[in-house]
Short mmCIF file of C-alpha atoms in Angstrom, two decimals:
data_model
loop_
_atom_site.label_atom_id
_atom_site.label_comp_id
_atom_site.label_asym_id
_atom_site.label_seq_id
_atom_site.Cartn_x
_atom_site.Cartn_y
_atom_site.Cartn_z
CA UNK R 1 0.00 0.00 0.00
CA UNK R 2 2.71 2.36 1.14
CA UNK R 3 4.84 1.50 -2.04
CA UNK R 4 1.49 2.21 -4.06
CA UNK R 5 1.12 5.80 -2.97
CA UNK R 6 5.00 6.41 -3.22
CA UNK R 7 4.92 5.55 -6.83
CA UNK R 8 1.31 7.64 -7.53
CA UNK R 9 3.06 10.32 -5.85
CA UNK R 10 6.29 10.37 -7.94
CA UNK R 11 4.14 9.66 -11.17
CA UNK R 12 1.93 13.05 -10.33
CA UNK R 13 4.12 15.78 -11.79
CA UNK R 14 4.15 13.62 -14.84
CA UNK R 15 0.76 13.26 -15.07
CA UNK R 16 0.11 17.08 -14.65
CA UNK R 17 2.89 17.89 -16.90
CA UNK R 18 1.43 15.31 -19.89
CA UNK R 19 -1.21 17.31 -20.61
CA UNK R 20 0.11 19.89 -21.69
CA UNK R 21 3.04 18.47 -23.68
CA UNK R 22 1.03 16.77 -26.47
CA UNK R 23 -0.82 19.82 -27.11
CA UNK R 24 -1.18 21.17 -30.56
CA UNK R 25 -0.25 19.36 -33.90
CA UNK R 26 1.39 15.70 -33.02
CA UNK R 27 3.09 14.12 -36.18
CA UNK R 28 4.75 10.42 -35.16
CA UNK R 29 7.73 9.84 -37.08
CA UNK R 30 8.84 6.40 -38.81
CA UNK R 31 10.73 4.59 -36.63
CA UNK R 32 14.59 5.82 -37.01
CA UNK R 33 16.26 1.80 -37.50
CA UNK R 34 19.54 2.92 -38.42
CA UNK R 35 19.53 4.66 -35.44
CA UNK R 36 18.57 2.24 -33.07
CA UNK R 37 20.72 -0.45 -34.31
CA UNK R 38 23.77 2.10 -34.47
CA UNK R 39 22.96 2.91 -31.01
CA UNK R 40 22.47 -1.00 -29.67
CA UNK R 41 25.67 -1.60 -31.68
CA UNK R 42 28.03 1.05 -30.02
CA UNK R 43 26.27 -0.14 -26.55
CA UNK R 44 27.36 -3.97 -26.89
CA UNK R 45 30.34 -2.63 -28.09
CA UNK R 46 31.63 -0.69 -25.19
CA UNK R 47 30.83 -3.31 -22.85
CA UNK R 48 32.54 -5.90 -24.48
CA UNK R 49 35.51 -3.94 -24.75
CA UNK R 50 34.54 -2.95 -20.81
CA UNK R 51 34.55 -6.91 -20.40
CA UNK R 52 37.32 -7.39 -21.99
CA UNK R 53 39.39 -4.60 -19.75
CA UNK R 54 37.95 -5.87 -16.60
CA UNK R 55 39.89 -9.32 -17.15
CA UNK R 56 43.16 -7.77 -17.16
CA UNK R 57 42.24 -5.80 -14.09
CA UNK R 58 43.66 -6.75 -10.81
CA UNK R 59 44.43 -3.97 -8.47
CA UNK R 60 43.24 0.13 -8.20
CA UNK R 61 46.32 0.77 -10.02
CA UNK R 62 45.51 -1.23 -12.77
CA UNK R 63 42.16 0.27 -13.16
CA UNK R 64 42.61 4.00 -13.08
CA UNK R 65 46.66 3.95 -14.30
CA UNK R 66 47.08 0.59 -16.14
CA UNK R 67 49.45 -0.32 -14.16
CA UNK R 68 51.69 2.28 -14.28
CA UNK R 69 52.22 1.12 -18.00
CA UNK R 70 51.40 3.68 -20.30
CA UNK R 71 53.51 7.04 -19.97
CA UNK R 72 52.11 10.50 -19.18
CA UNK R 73 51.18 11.69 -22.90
CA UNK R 74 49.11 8.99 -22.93
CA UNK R 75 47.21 8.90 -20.07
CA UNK R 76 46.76 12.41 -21.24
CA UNK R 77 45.64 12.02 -24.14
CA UNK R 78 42.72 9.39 -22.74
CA UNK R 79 41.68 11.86 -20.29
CA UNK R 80 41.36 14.52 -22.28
CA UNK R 81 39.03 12.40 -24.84
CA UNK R 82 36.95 10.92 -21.83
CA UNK R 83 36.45 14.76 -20.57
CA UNK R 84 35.81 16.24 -23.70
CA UNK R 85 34.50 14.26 -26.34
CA UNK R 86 30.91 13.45 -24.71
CA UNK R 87 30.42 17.51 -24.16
CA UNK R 88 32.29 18.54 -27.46
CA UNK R 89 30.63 16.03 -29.66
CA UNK R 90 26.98 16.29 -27.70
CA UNK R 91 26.48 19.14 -25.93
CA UNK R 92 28.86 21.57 -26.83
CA UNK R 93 27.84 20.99 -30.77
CA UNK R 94 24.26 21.49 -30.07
CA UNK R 95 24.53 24.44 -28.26
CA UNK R 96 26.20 25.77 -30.72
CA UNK R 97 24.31 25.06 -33.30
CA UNK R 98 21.15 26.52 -31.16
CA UNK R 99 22.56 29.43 -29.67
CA UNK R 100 25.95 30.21 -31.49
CA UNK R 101 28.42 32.64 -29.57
CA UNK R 102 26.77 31.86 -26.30
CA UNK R 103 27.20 27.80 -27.12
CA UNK R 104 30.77 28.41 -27.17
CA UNK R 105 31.41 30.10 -24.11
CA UNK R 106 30.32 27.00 -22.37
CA UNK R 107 33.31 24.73 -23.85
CA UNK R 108 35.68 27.52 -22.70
CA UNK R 109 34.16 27.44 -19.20
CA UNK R 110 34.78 23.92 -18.48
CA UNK R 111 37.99 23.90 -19.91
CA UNK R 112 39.17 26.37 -17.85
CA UNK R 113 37.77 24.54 -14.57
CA UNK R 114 40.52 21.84 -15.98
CA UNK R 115 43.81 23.68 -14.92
CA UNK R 116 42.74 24.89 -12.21
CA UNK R 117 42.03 21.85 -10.65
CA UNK R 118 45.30 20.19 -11.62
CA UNK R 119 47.19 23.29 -10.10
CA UNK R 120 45.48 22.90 -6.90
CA UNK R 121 44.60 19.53 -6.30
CA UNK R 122 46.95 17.31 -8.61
CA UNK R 123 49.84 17.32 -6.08
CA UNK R 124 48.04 16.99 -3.28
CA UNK R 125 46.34 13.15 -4.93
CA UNK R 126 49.78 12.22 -6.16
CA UNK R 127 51.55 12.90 -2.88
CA UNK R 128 48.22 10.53 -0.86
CA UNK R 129 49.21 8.21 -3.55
CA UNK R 130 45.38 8.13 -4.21
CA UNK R 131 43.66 8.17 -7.69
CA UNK R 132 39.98 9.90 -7.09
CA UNK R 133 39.11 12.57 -4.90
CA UNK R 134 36.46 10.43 -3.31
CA UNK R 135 39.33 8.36 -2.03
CA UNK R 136 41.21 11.68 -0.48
CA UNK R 137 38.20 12.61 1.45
CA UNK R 138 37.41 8.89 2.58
CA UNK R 139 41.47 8.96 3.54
CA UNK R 140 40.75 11.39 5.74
CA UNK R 141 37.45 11.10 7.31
CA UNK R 142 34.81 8.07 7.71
CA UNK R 143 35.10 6.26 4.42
CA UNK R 144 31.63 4.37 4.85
CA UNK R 145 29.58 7.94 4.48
CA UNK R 146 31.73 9.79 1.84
CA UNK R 147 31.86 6.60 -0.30
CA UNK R 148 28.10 6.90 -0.25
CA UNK R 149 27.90 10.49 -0.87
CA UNK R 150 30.24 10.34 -3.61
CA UNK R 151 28.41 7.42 -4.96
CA UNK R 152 24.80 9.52 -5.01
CA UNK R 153 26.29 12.51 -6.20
CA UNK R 154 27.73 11.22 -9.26
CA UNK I 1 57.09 5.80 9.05
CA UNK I 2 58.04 5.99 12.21
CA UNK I 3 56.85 9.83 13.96
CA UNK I 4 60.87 10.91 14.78
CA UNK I 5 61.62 11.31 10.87
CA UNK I 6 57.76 12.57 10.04
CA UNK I 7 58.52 14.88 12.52
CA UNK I 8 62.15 15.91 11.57
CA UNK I 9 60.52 16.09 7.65
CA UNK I 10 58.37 18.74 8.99
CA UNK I 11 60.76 20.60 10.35
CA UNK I 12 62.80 20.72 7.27
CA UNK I 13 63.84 24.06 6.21
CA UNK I 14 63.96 23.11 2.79
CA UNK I 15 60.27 21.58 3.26
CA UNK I 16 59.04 24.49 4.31
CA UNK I 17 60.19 26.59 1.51
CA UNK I 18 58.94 23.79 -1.01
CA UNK I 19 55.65 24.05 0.64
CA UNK I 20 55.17 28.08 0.11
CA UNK I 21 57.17 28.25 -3.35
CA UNK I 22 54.70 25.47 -4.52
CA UNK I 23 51.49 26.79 -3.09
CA UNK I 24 52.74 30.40 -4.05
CA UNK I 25 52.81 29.30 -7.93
CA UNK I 26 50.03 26.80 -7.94
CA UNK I 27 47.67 29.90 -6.41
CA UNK I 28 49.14 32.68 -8.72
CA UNK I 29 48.47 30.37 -12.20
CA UNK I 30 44.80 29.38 -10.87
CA UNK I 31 44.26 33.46 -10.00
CA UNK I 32 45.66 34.12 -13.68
CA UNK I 33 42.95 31.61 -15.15
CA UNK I 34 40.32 32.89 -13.12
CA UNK I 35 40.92 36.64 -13.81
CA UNK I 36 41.13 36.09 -17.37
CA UNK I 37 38.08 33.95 -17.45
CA UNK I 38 35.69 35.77 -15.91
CA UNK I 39 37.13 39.34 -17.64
CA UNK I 40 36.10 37.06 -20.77
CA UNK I 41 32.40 36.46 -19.11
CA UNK I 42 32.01 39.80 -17.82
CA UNK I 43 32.56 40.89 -21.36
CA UNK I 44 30.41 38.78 -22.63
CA UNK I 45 27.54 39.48 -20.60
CA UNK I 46 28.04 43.81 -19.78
CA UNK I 47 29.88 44.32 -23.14
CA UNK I 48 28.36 42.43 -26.19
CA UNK I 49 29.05 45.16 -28.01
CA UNK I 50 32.89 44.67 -27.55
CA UNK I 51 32.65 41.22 -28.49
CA UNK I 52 30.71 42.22 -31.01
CA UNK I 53 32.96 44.25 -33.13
CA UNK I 54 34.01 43.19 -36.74
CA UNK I 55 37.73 41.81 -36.53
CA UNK I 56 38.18 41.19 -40.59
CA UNK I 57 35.57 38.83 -42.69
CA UNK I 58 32.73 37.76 -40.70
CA UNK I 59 34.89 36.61 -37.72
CA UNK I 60 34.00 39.00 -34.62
CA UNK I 61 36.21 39.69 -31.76
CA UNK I 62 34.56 37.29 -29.65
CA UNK I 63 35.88 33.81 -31.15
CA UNK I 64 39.81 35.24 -30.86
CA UNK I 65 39.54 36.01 -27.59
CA UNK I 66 37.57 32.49 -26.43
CA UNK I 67 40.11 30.61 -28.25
CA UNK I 68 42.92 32.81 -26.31
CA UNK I 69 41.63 31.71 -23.16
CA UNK I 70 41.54 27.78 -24.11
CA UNK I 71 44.75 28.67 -25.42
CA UNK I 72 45.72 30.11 -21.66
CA UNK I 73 44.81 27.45 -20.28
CA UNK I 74 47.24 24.85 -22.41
CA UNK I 75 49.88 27.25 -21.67
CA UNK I 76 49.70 27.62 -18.12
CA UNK I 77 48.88 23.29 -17.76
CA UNK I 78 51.98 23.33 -19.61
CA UNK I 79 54.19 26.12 -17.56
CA UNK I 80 52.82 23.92 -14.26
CA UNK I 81 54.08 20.75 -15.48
CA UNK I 82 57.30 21.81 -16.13
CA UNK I 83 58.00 23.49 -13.01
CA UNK I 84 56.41 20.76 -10.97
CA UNK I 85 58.01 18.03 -12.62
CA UNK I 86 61.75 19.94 -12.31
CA UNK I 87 61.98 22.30 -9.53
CA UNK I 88 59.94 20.53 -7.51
CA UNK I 89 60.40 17.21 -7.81
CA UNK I 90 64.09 17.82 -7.70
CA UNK I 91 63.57 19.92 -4.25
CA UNK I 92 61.17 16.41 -2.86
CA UNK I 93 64.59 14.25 -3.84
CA UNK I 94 66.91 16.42 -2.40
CA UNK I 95 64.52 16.31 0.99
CA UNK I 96 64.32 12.61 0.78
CA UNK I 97 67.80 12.15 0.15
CA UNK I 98 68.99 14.29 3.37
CA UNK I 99 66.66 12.76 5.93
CA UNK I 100 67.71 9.26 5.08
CA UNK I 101 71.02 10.44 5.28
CA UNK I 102 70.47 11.55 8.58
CA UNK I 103 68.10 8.83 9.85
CA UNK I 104 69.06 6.28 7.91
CA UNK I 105 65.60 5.65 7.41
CA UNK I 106 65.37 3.82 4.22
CA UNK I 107 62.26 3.38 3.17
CA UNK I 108 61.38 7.25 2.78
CA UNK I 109 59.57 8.55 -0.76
CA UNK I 110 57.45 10.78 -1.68
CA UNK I 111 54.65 9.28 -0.78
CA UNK I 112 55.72 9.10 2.88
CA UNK I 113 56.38 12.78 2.83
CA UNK I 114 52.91 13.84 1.23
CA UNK I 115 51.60 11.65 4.15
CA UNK I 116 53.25 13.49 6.68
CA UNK I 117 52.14 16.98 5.46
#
């Protein structure tokens, strides 16, 4: 009963929001195949290749450095396409597409964020010998609560 | 490590001048940054007509300047890096090297000596 009125009072808004959404002229478009397929494709993709990495993983090291076994540039280089290329190639794109000018200045704002965190904190997670900065602040205080935080929050 | 060389790390002259020199740079470069990034936002949002103005073709003055401050940032990653991976890291060696010296603690790094900040 209790779980009943929990989910007819997170499905409300919805409700009250549905009518006015499909307001006006609705046309339904033919179903986009290419795209779905492309999209279930690059899906079993990364996991497989995620499955495939998780084999060879056997220690925190592993998983956020490789084991120590690729050089700086490198790591570089995959960070920089992790942190970018979702926005750039997304969000970035579209906004600028949408808004033009204004689109842009949000690329330079989180690129900017970027340095700043490396001067400040970088040191600071290399000298803990720690990799995130979930594991700093669990370091320091109660790890059970932060690890939960950090897990919500993200 | 044991607390008589965390302690006698701390102490270190030469720590404490690592400390402030790095903390002194680190703070200036992320002031820079922020300084030029928000004169670039406050531009953008009190002057559009600034930004606005015709720089040759149909390129305004906007676009140079947004890519100067991406370019910044590269820049000053790269200035950082090379101090931090020079200066300082020859500075941390030097400190390691002279407490085992004096200790003969041997199992000293910089790991140990980020621990006992």
């Amino acid at each position: 009963m209790m779980r009943l009125l929990i989910a007819a009072l997170a499905l409300a808004p919805t409700l009250a929001h549905a009518a006015g959404a499909l307001e006006g002229d609705v046309q339904r478009t033919s179903t986009n195949f290419t795209a779905i397929v492309m999209f279930l494709a690059f899906v079993a993709v990364t996991l497989g290749i995620t499955y495939w990495a998780a084999q060879r993983t056997r220690s925190t090291k592993d998983f956020y450095a490789a084991g120590g076994g690729i050089g700086g540039f490198q790591n570089g280089v995959a960070i920089a396409g992790d942190y970018m290329s979702a926005a750039s190639f997304l969000g970035i794109s579209a906004l600028v597409y949408t808004s033009g000018f204004d689109g842009l200045i949000y690329s330079i704002g989180f690129l900017v964020g970027w340095p700043i965190i490396m001067f400040l904190m970088a040191e600071r997670l290399r000298n803990l010998g720690r990799f995130t900065f979930a594991d700093v602040v669990s370091y320091r205080l109660q790890a059970g609560p932060i690890r939960t935080l950090a897990a919500a929050r993200w | 490590m044991d607390p008589l060389a965390a302690s006698q790390i701390r102490q270190d002259p030469r720590l404490v001048a690592l400390q402030k020199k790095r903390d002194s740079f680190a703070w200036t470069l992320a002031i820079i940054m922020l300084v030029v990034y928000y004169g670039f936002i406050f531009l953008v949002a009190f002057r559009p007509d600034i930004m606005g103005m015709n720089v040759g073709g149909v390129v305004t003055l906007g676009s140079p300047l947004g890519l100067g401050v991406i370019l910044l940032a590269i820049i000053l990653t790269g200035v950082y890096v090379a101090r931090a991976n020079g200066e300082f890291d020859r500075m941390t060696t030097e400190i390691v090297a002279g407490v085992q010296q004096r200790s003969g603690y041997a199992a000293g790094n910089r790991q140990t000596i980020g621990a006992a900040r």
